mmCIF file of C-alpha atoms in Angstrom:
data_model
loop_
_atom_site.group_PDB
_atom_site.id
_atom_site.type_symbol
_atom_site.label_atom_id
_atom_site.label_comp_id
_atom_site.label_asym_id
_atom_site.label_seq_id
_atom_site.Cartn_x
_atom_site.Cartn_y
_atom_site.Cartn_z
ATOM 1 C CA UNK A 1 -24.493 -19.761 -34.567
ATOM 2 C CA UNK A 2 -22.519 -22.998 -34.269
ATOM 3 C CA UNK A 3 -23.588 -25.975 -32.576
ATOM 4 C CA UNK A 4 -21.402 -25.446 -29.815
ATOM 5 C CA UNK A 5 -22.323 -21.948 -29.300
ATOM 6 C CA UNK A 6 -26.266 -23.133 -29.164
ATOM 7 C CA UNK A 7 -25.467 -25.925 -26.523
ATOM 8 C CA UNK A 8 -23.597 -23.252 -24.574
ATOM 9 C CA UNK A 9 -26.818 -21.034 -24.722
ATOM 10 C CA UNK A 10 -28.792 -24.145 -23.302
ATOM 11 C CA UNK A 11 -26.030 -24.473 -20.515
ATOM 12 C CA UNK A 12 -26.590 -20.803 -19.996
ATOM 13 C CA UNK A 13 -29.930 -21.136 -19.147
ATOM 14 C CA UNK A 14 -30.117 -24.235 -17.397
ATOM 15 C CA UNK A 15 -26.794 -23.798 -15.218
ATOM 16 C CA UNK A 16 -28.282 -21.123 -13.374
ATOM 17 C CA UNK A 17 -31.217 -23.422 -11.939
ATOM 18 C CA UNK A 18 -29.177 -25.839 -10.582
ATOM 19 C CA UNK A 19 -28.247 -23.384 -8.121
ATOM 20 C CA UNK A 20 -32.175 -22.507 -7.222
ATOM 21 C CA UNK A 21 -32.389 -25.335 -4.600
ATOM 22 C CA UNK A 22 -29.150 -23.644 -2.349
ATOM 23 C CA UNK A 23 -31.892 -20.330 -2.058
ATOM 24 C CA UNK A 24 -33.866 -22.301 0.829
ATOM 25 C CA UNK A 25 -37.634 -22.510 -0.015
ATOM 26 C CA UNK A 26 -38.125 -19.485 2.294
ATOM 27 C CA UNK A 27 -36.161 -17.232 -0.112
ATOM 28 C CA UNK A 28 -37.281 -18.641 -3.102
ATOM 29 C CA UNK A 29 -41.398 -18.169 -2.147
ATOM 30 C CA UNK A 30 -40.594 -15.049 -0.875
ATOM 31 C CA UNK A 31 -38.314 -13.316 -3.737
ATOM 32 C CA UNK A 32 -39.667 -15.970 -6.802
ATOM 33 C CA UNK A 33 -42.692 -13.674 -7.283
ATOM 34 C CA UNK A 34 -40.255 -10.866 -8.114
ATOM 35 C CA UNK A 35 -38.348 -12.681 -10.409
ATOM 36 C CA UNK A 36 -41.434 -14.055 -12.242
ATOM 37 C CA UNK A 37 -42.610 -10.188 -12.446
ATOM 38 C CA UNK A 38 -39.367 -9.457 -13.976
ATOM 39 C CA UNK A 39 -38.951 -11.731 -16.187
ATOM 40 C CA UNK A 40 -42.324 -10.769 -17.958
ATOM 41 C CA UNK A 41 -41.013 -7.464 -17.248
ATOM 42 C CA UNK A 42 -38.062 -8.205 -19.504
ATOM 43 C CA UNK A 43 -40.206 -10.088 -21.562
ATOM 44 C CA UNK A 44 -42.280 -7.045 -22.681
ATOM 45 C CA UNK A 45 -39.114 -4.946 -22.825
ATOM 46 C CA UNK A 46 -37.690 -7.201 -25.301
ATOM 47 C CA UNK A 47 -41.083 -6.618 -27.966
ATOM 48 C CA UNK A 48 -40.117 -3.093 -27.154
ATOM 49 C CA UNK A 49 -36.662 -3.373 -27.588
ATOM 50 C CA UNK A 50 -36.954 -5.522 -30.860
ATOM 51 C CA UNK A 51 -39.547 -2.839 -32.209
ATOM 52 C CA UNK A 52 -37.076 -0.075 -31.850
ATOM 53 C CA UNK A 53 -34.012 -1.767 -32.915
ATOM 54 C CA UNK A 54 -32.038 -1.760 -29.260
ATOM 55 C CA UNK A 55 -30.241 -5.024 -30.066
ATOM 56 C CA UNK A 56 -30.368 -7.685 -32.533
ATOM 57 C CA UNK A 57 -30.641 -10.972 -32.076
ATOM 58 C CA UNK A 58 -29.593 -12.705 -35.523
ATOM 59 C CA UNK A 59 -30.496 -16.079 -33.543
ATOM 60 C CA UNK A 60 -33.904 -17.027 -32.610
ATOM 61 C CA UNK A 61 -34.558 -20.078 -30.221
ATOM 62 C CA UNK A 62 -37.953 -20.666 -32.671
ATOM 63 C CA UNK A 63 -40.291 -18.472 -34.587
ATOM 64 C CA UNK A 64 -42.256 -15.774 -32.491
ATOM 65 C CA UNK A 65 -39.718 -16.624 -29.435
ATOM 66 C CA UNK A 66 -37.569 -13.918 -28.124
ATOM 67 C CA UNK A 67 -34.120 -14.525 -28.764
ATOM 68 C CA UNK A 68 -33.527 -12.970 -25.342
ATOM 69 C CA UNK A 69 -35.566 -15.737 -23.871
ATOM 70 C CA UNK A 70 -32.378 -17.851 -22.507
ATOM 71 C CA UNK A 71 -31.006 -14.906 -20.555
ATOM 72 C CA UNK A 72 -34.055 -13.943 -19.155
ATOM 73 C CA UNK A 73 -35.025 -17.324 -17.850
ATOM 74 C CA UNK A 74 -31.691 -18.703 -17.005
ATOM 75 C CA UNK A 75 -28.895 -16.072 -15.295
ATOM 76 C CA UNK A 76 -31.289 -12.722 -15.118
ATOM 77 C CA UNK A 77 -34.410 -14.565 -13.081
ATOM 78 C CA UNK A 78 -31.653 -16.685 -11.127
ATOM 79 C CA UNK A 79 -29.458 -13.601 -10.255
ATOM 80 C CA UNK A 80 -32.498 -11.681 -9.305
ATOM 81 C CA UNK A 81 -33.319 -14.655 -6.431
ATOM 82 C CA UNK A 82 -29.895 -14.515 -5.424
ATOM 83 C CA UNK A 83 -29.122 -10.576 -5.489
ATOM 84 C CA UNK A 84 -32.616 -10.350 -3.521
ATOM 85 C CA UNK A 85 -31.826 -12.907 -1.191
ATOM 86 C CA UNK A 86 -28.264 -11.517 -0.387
ATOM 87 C CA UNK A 87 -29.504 -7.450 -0.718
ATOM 88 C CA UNK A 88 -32.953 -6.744 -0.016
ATOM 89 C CA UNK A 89 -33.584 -4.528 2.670
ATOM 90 C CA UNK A 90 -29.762 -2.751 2.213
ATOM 91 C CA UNK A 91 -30.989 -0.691 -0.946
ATOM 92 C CA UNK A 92 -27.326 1.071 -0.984
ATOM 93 C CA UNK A 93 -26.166 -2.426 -1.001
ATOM 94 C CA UNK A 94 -28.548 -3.883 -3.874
ATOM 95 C CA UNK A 95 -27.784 -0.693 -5.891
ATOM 96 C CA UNK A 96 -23.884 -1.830 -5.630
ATOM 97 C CA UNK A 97 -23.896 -5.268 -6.808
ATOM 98 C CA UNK A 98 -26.426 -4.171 -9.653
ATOM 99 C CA UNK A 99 -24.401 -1.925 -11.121
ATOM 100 C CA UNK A 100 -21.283 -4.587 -10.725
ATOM 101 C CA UNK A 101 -22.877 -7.443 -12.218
ATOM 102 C CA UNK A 102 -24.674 -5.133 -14.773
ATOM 103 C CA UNK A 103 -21.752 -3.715 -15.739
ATOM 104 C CA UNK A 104 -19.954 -7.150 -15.396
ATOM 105 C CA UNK A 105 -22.547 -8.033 -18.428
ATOM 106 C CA UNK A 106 -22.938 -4.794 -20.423
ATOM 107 C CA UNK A 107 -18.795 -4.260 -21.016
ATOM 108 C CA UNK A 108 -17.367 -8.252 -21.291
ATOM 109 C CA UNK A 109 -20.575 -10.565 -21.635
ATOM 110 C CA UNK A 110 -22.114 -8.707 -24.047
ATOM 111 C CA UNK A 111 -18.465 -8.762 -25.974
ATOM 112 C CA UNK A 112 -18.803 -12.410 -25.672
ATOM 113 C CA UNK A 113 -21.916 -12.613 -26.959
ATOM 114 C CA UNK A 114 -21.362 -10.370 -29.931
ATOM 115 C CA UNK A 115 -18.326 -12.242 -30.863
ATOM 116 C CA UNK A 116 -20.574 -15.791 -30.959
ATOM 117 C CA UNK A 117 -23.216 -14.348 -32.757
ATOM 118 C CA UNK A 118 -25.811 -14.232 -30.439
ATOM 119 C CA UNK A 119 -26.493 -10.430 -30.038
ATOM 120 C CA UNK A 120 -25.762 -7.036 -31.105
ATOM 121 C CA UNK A 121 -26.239 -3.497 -30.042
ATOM 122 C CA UNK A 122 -27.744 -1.329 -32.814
ATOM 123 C CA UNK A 123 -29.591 1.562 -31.593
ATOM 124 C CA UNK A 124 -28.176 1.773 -28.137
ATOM 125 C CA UNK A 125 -24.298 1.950 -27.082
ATOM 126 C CA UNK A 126 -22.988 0.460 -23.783
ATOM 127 C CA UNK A 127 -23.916 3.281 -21.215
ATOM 128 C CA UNK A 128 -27.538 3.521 -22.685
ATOM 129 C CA UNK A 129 -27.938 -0.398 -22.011
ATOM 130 C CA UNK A 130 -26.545 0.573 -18.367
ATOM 131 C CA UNK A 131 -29.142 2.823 -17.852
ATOM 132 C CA UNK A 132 -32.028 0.302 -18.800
ATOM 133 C CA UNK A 133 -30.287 -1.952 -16.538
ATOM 134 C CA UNK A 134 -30.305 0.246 -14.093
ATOM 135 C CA UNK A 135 -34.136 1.214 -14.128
ATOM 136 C CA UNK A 136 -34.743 -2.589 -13.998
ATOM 137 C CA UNK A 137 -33.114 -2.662 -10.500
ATOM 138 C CA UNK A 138 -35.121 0.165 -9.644
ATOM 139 C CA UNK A 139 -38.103 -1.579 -10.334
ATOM 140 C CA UNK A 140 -36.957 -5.372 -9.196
ATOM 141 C CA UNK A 141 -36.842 -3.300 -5.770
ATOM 142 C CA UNK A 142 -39.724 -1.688 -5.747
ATOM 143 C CA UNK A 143 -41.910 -4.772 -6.832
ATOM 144 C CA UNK A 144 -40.746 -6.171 -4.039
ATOM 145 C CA UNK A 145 -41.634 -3.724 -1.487
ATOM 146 C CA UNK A 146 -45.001 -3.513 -2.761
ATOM 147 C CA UNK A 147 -45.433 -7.098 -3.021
ATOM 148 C CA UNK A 148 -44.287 -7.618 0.267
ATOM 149 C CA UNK A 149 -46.470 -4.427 2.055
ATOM 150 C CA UNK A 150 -49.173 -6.461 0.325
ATOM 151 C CA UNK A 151 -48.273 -9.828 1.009
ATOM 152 C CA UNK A 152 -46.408 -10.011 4.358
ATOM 153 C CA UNK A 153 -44.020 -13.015 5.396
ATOM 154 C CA UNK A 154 -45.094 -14.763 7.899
ATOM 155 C CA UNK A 155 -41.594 -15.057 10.492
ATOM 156 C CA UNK A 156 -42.531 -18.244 12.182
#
């Protein structure tokens, strides 16, 4: 990966954070839990993933990191605040822009990011990778119905 392609991947995680502070702090404690659980979520998926050959990362932010690592913490954990904050409670809705964005990723991003290096498919093809994404809505959702049945928001 060239220099410029590694400072892009920093930009792509940090970009995404800068736009944190327009959620309102209301959003953000009340969807950030969801996001966190995701992103270990993710996390754990990726050990999977990497076990079973799903993708390949050729580039590694540092030994015994996941490559993944940038995405997960940069535009997946942002989007989920924001696709939360703009869908939750209209589950047709969140199902919508999930697939979008998802497929947004899976059919042009993930072009981009073969084509820099970054990451390859290897033992799943484009509409498999749709279909993980499309669990991990499923379960971004219902985290956050169970969190919030267990941890009401206070409307004051």
């Amino acid at each position: 990966m060239k220099k410029a392609d590694k400072t892009l991947m920093i930009f792509m995680t940090i970009l995404p954070w800068l736009s944190i502070s327009l959620l309102g702090r209301k959003t953000l404690k009340r969807f950030l839990p969801g996001g966190i659980f995701m992103s270990l979520y993710l996390i754990a998926e990726g050990r999977f993933a990497e076990k079973k050959k799903w993708w390949w990362f050729p580039y590694s932010v540092k030994p015994n990191v996941l490559a993944e690592l940038p995405l997960i913490l940069g535009p997946f954990l942002a989007g989920s605040l924001w696709i939360l904050k703009f869908t939750y409670g209209k589950f047709n809705l969140y199902l919508l822009v999930n697939i979008i964005i998802d497929s947004i990723f899976t059919f042009i991003g993930l072009n981009w990011l073969k084509k820099i290096g970054y990451v390859s498919l290897v033992r799943l093809n484009k509409f498999q990778l749709s279909l993980v994404f499309l669990i991990k809505s499923f379960v971004l959702y219902g985290f956050q119905v169970v969190y919030e049945k267990c941890f009401p928001q206070n409307e004051t």
